[in-house]
Short mmCIF file of N, CA and C in Angstrom, two decimals:
data_model
loop_
_atom_site.label_atom_id
_atom_site.label_comp_id
_atom_site.label_asym_id
_atom_site.label_seq_id
_atom_site.Cartn_x
_atom_site.Cartn_y
_atom_site.Cartn_z
N MET A 1 0.81 -1.24 -0.47
CA MET A 1 -0.18 0.16 -0.25
C MET A 1 0.69 1.24 0.05
N PRO A 2 0.98 2.12 -0.95
CA PRO A 2 1.98 3.18 -0.95
C PRO A 2 0.94 4.45 0.31
N ASP A 3 2.05 5.07 0.15
CA ASP A 3 2.16 6.01 1.39
C ASP A 3 2.51 7.29 0.78
N ILE A 4 1.97 8.64 1.26
CA ILE A 4 2.39 9.86 1.13
C ILE A 4 3.13 10.15 2.24
N LEU A 5 4.28 11.00 2.46
CA LEU A 5 5.13 11.01 3.42
C LEU A 5 5.72 12.43 2.91
N HIS A 6 5.37 13.07 4.07
CA HIS A 6 6.46 14.28 4.02
C HIS A 6 6.96 14.92 5.57
N GLU A 7 8.16 15.14 5.26
CA GLU A 7 9.00 16.02 6.88
C GLU A 7 9.37 17.13 6.45
N LEU A 8 9.26 17.83 7.89
CA LEU A 8 9.48 19.19 7.56
C LEU A 8 9.97 19.72 9.15
N THR A 9 10.32 20.67 9.40
CA THR A 9 11.16 21.02 10.45
C THR A 9 10.14 22.53 10.88
N ILE A 10 10.19 22.19 12.15
CA ILE A 10 9.19 23.93 12.45
C ILE A 10 9.56 24.28 13.73
N GLU A 11 10.02 25.48 13.48
CA GLU A 11 10.72 26.63 14.38
C GLU A 11 8.83 26.66 15.34
N GLY A 12 8.91 25.44 16.28
CA GLY A 12 7.65 26.16 17.17
C GLY A 12 8.07 24.46 18.17
N LYS A 13 7.59 24.64 19.47
CA LYS A 13 7.43 23.44 20.37
C LYS A 13 6.44 22.58 19.97
N PRO A 14 7.24 20.62 20.43
CA PRO A 14 6.03 19.98 20.02
C PRO A 14 4.37 19.95 20.33
N GLU A 15 4.65 20.72 21.25
CA GLU A 15 3.02 20.84 22.07
C GLU A 15 2.35 21.91 21.38
N ALA A 16 3.04 22.85 21.01
CA ALA A 16 2.26 24.03 20.22
C ALA A 16 1.83 23.40 18.57
N VAL A 17 2.74 22.29 18.10
CA VAL A 17 2.27 21.64 16.86
C VAL A 17 1.08 20.74 17.13
N TYR A 18 1.28 20.30 18.39
CA TYR A 18 -0.24 18.83 18.66
C TYR A 18 -0.89 19.76 18.56
N LYS A 19 -1.00 20.90 19.06
CA LYS A 19 -2.63 21.70 19.47
C LYS A 19 -2.84 22.62 18.31
N ALA A 20 -1.94 22.77 16.99
CA ALA A 20 -2.54 22.97 15.95
C ALA A 20 -3.20 21.88 14.71
N ILE A 21 -2.89 20.56 15.08
CA ILE A 21 -3.41 20.03 14.43
C ILE A 21 -4.35 19.02 14.85
N THR A 22 -4.65 19.48 16.35
CA THR A 22 -5.83 18.72 16.71
C THR A 22 -6.74 19.16 17.52
N GLU A 23 -6.67 20.97 17.58
CA GLU A 23 -7.81 21.89 18.58
C GLU A 23 -8.29 22.62 16.98
N GLN A 24 -9.59 22.69 17.23
CA GLN A 24 -10.33 23.67 16.44
C GLN A 24 -9.60 24.74 15.68
N ASP A 25 -9.25 25.55 16.86
CA ASP A 25 -8.53 26.61 16.42
C ASP A 25 -7.77 26.60 15.53
N GLY A 26 -7.00 25.97 16.19
CA GLY A 26 -5.72 25.53 15.42
C GLY A 26 -6.21 24.98 13.67
N LEU A 27 -6.51 24.14 13.57
CA LEU A 27 -7.44 23.77 12.07
C LEU A 27 -7.42 24.61 11.48
N SER A 28 -8.50 25.40 12.09
CA SER A 28 -8.88 26.57 11.23
C SER A 28 -8.06 27.76 10.84
N SER A 29 -6.89 27.52 11.58
CA SER A 29 -5.82 28.55 11.13
C SER A 29 -4.78 28.17 10.03
N TRP A 30 -4.97 27.36 9.60
CA TRP A 30 -3.70 26.69 8.81
C TRP A 30 -4.64 25.73 7.24
N TRP A 31 -5.58 24.63 7.74
CA TRP A 31 -5.98 23.79 6.58
C TRP A 31 -7.02 24.71 6.36
N THR A 32 -8.31 24.95 7.10
CA THR A 32 -9.63 25.21 6.75
C THR A 32 -10.39 25.97 7.63
N VAL A 33 -10.74 26.99 7.29
CA VAL A 33 -11.70 27.55 7.89
C VAL A 33 -13.06 26.96 8.39
N HIS A 34 -13.52 25.84 7.60
CA HIS A 34 -14.20 25.29 7.78
C HIS A 34 -14.17 24.40 8.57
N ALA A 35 -13.46 24.55 9.97
CA ALA A 35 -13.35 22.97 10.24
C ALA A 35 -14.01 22.84 11.78
N THR A 36 -14.68 21.42 11.89
CA THR A 36 -15.02 20.82 13.59
C THR A 36 -14.10 20.15 13.89
N ALA A 37 -13.60 20.50 15.07
CA ALA A 37 -12.74 19.46 15.72
C ALA A 37 -13.00 19.43 17.05
N GLN A 38 -12.29 18.40 17.82
CA GLN A 38 -12.47 17.89 18.79
C GLN A 38 -10.71 17.40 19.08
N PRO A 39 -10.22 17.31 20.38
CA PRO A 39 -8.92 16.53 20.72
C PRO A 39 -9.80 15.77 21.24
N LYS A 40 -10.51 14.62 20.95
CA LYS A 40 -10.62 13.25 21.88
C LYS A 40 -10.36 12.07 20.97
N VAL A 41 -9.66 11.02 21.09
CA VAL A 41 -9.65 9.91 20.57
C VAL A 41 -11.57 9.09 20.46
N GLY A 42 -12.18 9.20 19.15
CA GLY A 42 -12.93 8.68 18.95
C GLY A 42 -13.73 9.57 18.30
N ALA A 43 -13.37 10.81 18.87
CA ALA A 43 -14.61 11.81 17.99
C ALA A 43 -14.10 12.19 16.17
N VAL A 44 -15.25 12.70 15.85
CA VAL A 44 -15.13 12.45 14.55
C VAL A 44 -14.84 13.89 13.58
N ASP A 45 -14.02 14.51 13.54
CA ASP A 45 -13.49 15.92 13.02
C ASP A 45 -14.15 15.86 11.41
N GLU A 46 -14.54 17.31 11.09
CA GLU A 46 -15.47 17.67 10.07
C GLU A 46 -14.56 18.98 9.04
N PHE A 47 -14.25 18.57 8.43
CA PHE A 47 -13.43 19.99 7.35
C PHE A 47 -14.42 19.64 5.94
N ARG A 48 -14.89 21.12 6.42
CA ARG A 48 -15.43 21.58 4.64
C ARG A 48 -14.18 22.43 3.51
N PHE A 49 -14.39 21.69 2.21
CA PHE A 49 -14.06 23.00 0.93
C PHE A 49 -14.75 23.37 -0.04
N GLY A 50 -14.81 24.07 -0.95
CA GLY A 50 -15.24 24.28 -2.11
C GLY A 50 -16.91 24.39 -1.78
N GLY A 51 -16.66 25.75 -0.60
CA GLY A 51 -17.88 26.04 -0.73
C GLY A 51 -19.12 24.52 0.14
N GLY A 52 -18.34 23.88 0.67
CA GLY A 52 -19.23 22.56 1.11
C GLY A 52 -19.25 21.62 0.57
N GLN A 53 -18.96 22.06 -0.75
CA GLN A 53 -18.78 20.57 -1.89
C GLN A 53 -18.24 19.22 -1.33
N ILE A 54 -16.76 19.54 -0.44
CA ILE A 54 -16.32 18.32 -0.12
C ILE A 54 -16.31 18.62 1.01
N VAL A 55 -16.85 17.07 1.69
CA VAL A 55 -16.84 17.21 3.34
C VAL A 55 -15.55 16.06 3.45
N MET A 56 -14.83 16.67 4.61
CA MET A 56 -13.92 15.69 4.88
C MET A 56 -13.98 15.20 6.14
N LYS A 57 -14.33 13.78 6.41
CA LYS A 57 -14.45 13.04 7.84
C LYS A 57 -13.56 12.28 8.30
N MET A 58 -12.97 12.51 9.56
CA MET A 58 -11.80 11.81 9.54
C MET A 58 -12.16 11.68 11.59
N GLU A 59 -11.87 10.18 12.13
CA GLU A 59 -11.95 9.81 13.06
C GLU A 59 -10.76 9.60 13.67
N VAL A 60 -10.64 10.57 14.79
CA VAL A 60 -9.75 10.52 15.77
C VAL A 60 -9.11 9.57 16.14
N SER A 61 -8.56 8.15 16.33
CA SER A 61 -7.82 7.29 16.31
C SER A 61 -6.45 7.22 17.26
N LYS A 62 -5.84 8.27 17.28
CA LYS A 62 -4.76 7.90 19.01
C LYS A 62 -4.02 9.56 18.72
N LEU A 63 -4.01 9.65 20.29
CA LEU A 63 -3.40 11.07 20.77
C LEU A 63 -2.61 10.70 21.62
N GLU A 64 -1.23 11.03 21.04
CA GLU A 64 -0.02 11.38 22.20
C GLU A 64 0.42 12.66 22.29
N PRO A 65 -0.31 13.41 23.40
CA PRO A 65 0.08 14.95 23.38
C PRO A 65 1.53 15.19 23.46
N GLY A 66 1.53 16.26 22.16
CA GLY A 66 2.83 17.14 21.97
C GLY A 66 4.06 15.53 21.09
N LYS A 67 3.42 14.56 20.96
CA LYS A 67 4.23 13.11 20.33
C LYS A 67 3.28 12.70 18.81
N ALA A 68 2.61 12.54 19.31
CA ALA A 68 1.40 11.74 17.65
C ALA A 68 0.09 11.79 17.57
N VAL A 69 -0.48 11.81 16.50
CA VAL A 69 -1.73 12.26 15.84
C VAL A 69 -2.14 11.08 15.00
N GLN A 70 -3.27 10.68 14.87
CA GLN A 70 -3.90 9.59 13.99
C GLN A 70 -4.95 10.20 13.73
N TRP A 71 -5.30 9.77 12.56
CA TRP A 71 -6.89 9.87 12.28
C TRP A 71 -7.05 8.75 11.13
N LYS A 72 -8.35 8.86 10.71
CA LYS A 72 -8.88 7.69 10.34
C LYS A 72 -10.09 8.33 8.80
N ALA A 73 -9.27 7.89 7.83
CA ALA A 73 -10.60 8.43 6.99
C ALA A 73 -11.70 7.92 6.72
N LEU A 74 -12.85 8.58 7.21
CA LEU A 74 -14.54 8.06 7.16
C LEU A 74 -14.74 8.30 5.59
N GLN A 75 -14.47 9.95 5.51
CA GLN A 75 -15.44 10.23 4.07
C GLN A 75 -14.29 11.49 3.80
N GLY A 76 -13.87 11.08 2.43
CA GLY A 76 -13.43 12.59 1.71
C GLY A 76 -13.53 12.82 0.45
N ALA A 77 -12.01 13.07 -0.05
CA ALA A 77 -11.60 13.33 -1.65
C ALA A 77 -11.32 11.77 -1.92
N PRO A 78 -11.71 11.95 -3.06
CA PRO A 78 -11.69 10.25 -3.78
C PRO A 78 -10.09 9.39 -3.64
N ASP A 79 -10.37 8.20 -3.44
CA ASP A 79 -9.39 7.45 -3.21
C ASP A 79 -9.30 7.81 -1.60
N TRP A 80 -9.46 8.53 -0.67
CA TRP A 80 -9.34 7.95 0.74
C TRP A 80 -10.05 7.21 1.72
N GLY A 81 -10.95 6.36 1.06
CA GLY A 81 -11.27 5.48 1.76
C GLY A 81 -10.32 4.59 2.46
N GLY A 82 -10.03 4.38 4.00
CA GLY A 82 -9.36 2.90 4.64
C GLY A 82 -7.93 3.86 4.95
N THR A 83 -8.10 4.93 4.31
CA THR A 83 -6.43 5.51 4.83
C THR A 83 -6.57 6.32 6.01
N GLN A 84 -4.81 6.17 6.44
CA GLN A 84 -5.04 6.48 7.47
C GLN A 84 -4.33 8.08 7.64
N VAL A 85 -4.35 9.36 8.21
CA VAL A 85 -3.30 10.30 8.40
C VAL A 85 -2.86 10.42 9.67
N THR A 86 -1.35 10.17 9.54
CA THR A 86 0.03 10.29 11.03
C THR A 86 0.31 11.47 10.70
N TRP A 87 0.70 12.22 11.89
CA TRP A 87 1.53 13.05 12.12
C TRP A 87 2.53 12.74 13.61
N ASP A 88 3.70 12.79 12.97
CA ASP A 88 4.42 12.31 14.18
C ASP A 88 5.54 13.45 14.61
N LEU A 89 5.64 13.74 15.63
CA LEU A 89 6.49 14.90 16.36
C LEU A 89 7.46 14.81 17.49
N THR A 90 8.75 14.93 17.05
CA THR A 90 9.81 14.21 17.74
C THR A 90 10.63 16.08 18.08
N PRO A 91 10.86 16.19 19.42
CA PRO A 91 11.36 18.24 19.50
C PRO A 91 12.84 17.53 18.97
N ILE A 92 13.09 18.59 18.47
CA ILE A 92 14.74 18.85 17.95
C ILE A 92 15.37 20.20 18.64
N GLU A 93 16.57 20.46 18.69
CA GLU A 93 17.42 21.91 18.78
C GLU A 93 16.59 23.38 18.35
N THR A 94 16.30 23.46 17.17
CA THR A 94 15.59 24.04 16.76
C THR A 94 13.73 24.33 16.54
N GLY A 95 13.17 23.65 17.64
CA GLY A 95 11.50 22.98 17.47
C GLY A 95 11.27 21.86 17.26
N THR A 96 10.65 21.82 16.30
CA THR A 96 10.31 20.10 15.84
C THR A 96 10.11 19.48 14.92
N LYS A 97 10.50 18.26 14.33
CA LYS A 97 10.24 17.57 13.11
C LYS A 97 9.03 16.76 13.14
N LEU A 98 8.61 17.28 12.19
CA LEU A 98 7.22 16.25 11.60
C LEU A 98 7.44 16.12 10.54
N LEU A 99 6.82 14.32 11.10
CA LEU A 99 7.22 13.34 9.70
C LEU A 99 5.25 12.94 9.86
N PHE A 100 4.90 13.60 8.82
CA PHE A 100 3.35 13.38 8.20
C PHE A 100 3.47 12.44 7.04
N GLY A 101 2.37 11.77 7.49
CA GLY A 101 1.58 10.74 6.52
C GLY A 101 0.57 10.40 6.26
N HIS A 102 0.13 10.00 4.47
CA HIS A 102 -1.07 9.84 4.18
C HIS A 102 -0.81 8.45 4.12
N ARG A 103 -1.13 7.62 4.87
CA ARG A 103 -1.14 6.06 4.71
C ARG A 103 -2.02 5.18 3.83
N ASP A 104 -1.62 3.98 3.53
CA ASP A 104 -2.69 2.78 2.85
C ASP A 104 -3.53 3.11 1.83
N TYR A 105 -2.61 4.15 0.56
CA TYR A 105 -3.37 3.89 -0.56
C TYR A 105 -3.84 2.77 -1.21
N ALA A 106 -4.78 3.04 -1.53
CA ALA A 106 -4.61 1.16 -2.57
C ALA A 106 -3.68 1.42 -3.56
N SER A 107 -3.58 2.44 -4.14
CA SER A 107 -2.52 2.37 -5.60
C SER A 107 -2.14 4.32 -5.82
N THR A 108 -0.91 4.36 -6.45
CA THR A 108 -0.58 5.58 -6.81
C THR A 108 -1.10 6.05 -7.81
N GLU A 109 -2.53 5.76 -8.29
CA GLU A 109 -3.13 6.04 -9.46
C GLU A 109 -4.19 7.14 -8.60
N GLY A 110 -4.84 7.45 -9.54
CA GLY A 110 -6.25 8.42 -8.93
C GLY A 110 -5.78 9.83 -8.48
N SER A 111 -6.16 10.22 -7.53
CA SER A 111 -5.90 11.31 -6.75
C SER A 111 -4.19 11.51 -5.91
N PHE A 112 -3.91 10.33 -5.67
CA PHE A 112 -2.81 10.11 -5.30
C PHE A 112 -1.58 11.43 -5.11
N ALA A 113 -1.05 11.48 -5.97
CA ALA A 113 -0.39 12.82 -6.61
C ALA A 113 -0.87 13.92 -6.48
N SER A 114 -2.20 14.37 -6.51
CA SER A 114 -2.45 15.68 -6.19
C SER A 114 -2.54 15.54 -4.74
N VAL A 115 -3.24 14.58 -3.97
CA VAL A 115 -3.10 15.04 -2.70
C VAL A 115 -1.82 15.11 -1.87
N SER A 116 -0.73 14.66 -2.68
CA SER A 116 0.37 14.99 -2.18
C SER A 116 0.85 16.00 -2.15
N TYR A 117 0.37 17.10 -2.95
CA TYR A 117 0.83 18.50 -3.31
C TYR A 117 0.19 19.19 -2.63
N GLN A 118 -0.99 18.80 -2.31
CA GLN A 118 -1.89 19.14 -1.62
C GLN A 118 -1.38 19.68 0.18
N TRP A 119 -1.18 18.53 0.66
CA TRP A 119 -0.49 18.09 1.90
C TRP A 119 0.58 19.27 1.75
N ALA A 120 1.19 18.76 0.78
CA ALA A 120 2.45 19.96 1.20
C ALA A 120 2.25 21.23 1.09
N TRP A 121 1.19 21.74 0.33
CA TRP A 121 1.10 23.26 0.18
C TRP A 121 0.03 23.33 1.77
N PHE A 122 -0.43 22.54 2.43
CA PHE A 122 -1.11 23.23 3.80
C PHE A 122 0.14 22.66 5.03
N LEU A 123 0.77 21.64 4.41
CA LEU A 123 1.87 21.84 5.46
C LEU A 123 3.02 23.07 5.77
N THR A 124 2.73 23.75 5.07
CA THR A 124 3.57 24.90 4.33
C THR A 124 2.88 25.43 5.53
N SER A 125 1.67 25.64 5.21
CA SER A 125 0.80 26.63 5.92
C SER A 125 0.92 26.55 7.20
N LEU A 126 0.91 25.21 7.73
CA LEU A 126 0.75 24.85 9.12
C LEU A 126 2.65 25.21 9.41
N LYS A 127 3.39 25.46 9.23
CA LYS A 127 4.45 25.75 9.16
C LYS A 127 4.12 27.16 9.31
N SER A 128 3.97 27.99 8.77
CA SER A 128 3.76 29.27 8.84
C SER A 128 2.77 29.36 9.84
N TYR A 129 1.74 28.84 10.16
CA TYR A 129 1.06 29.46 11.44
C TYR A 129 1.93 29.50 12.62
N ILE A 130 2.67 28.29 12.80
CA ILE A 130 2.93 28.19 13.99
C ILE A 130 4.62 28.74 14.17
N GLU A 131 5.42 29.22 13.03
CA GLU A 131 6.39 29.89 13.22
C GLU A 131 5.89 31.92 13.32
N THR A 132 4.49 31.68 12.34
CA THR A 132 4.14 33.57 12.27
C THR A 132 3.37 33.96 13.26
N GLY A 133 2.08 32.78 13.60
CA GLY A 133 1.23 32.82 13.77
C GLY A 133 0.02 33.78 12.71
N LYS A 134 0.24 33.50 11.37
CA LYS A 134 -0.53 33.37 10.28
C LYS A 134 0.07 32.16 9.24
N GLY A 135 -1.13 31.13 9.00
CA GLY A 135 -1.53 30.39 7.99
C GLY A 135 -1.99 30.68 6.77
N THR A 136 -2.06 29.84 5.52
CA THR A 136 -3.16 30.30 4.94
C THR A 136 -3.75 29.05 4.53
N PRO A 137 -5.04 29.15 5.25
CA PRO A 137 -6.14 28.14 5.04
C PRO A 137 -7.35 28.69 4.10
N ASN A 138 -7.77 27.13 3.94
CA ASN A 138 -8.83 27.11 2.99
C ASN A 138 -9.81 27.92 3.23
N THR A 139 -10.41 29.11 2.38
CA THR A 139 -11.23 29.96 2.89
C THR A 139 -12.63 29.39 2.38
N LEU A 140 -12.74 29.08 0.76
CA LEU A 140 -14.07 28.41 0.49
C LEU A 140 -14.68 27.61 0.42
#
């Protein structure tokens, strides 16, 4: 099963990155302003794009404060069924090393390449949000 993997260094503590990827205020500051989320295992977070035309639902399946987050895709873009989104945080001297994964795709056909590009773009937004206080979330 192919995985999308991205690694980046963020000049911010792992706790700040963790909050940005688990709490509604954080997620709406870098991913989409149309986020409904809570940092609770079993919660189903909802993210809307394209004027509400695209609705992504992620079940929070793992939370380790300051260390790791995992979502199970319940609904979303094409080819997301059965995929997992993982966030592994490691403290480093300059902040946090983030290893992001969107795992268990059925193949590299379909939306795989496009989704990889979109995640890279939004991870840059996350980095900016943590480092400057301003991300570039989806507003449509």
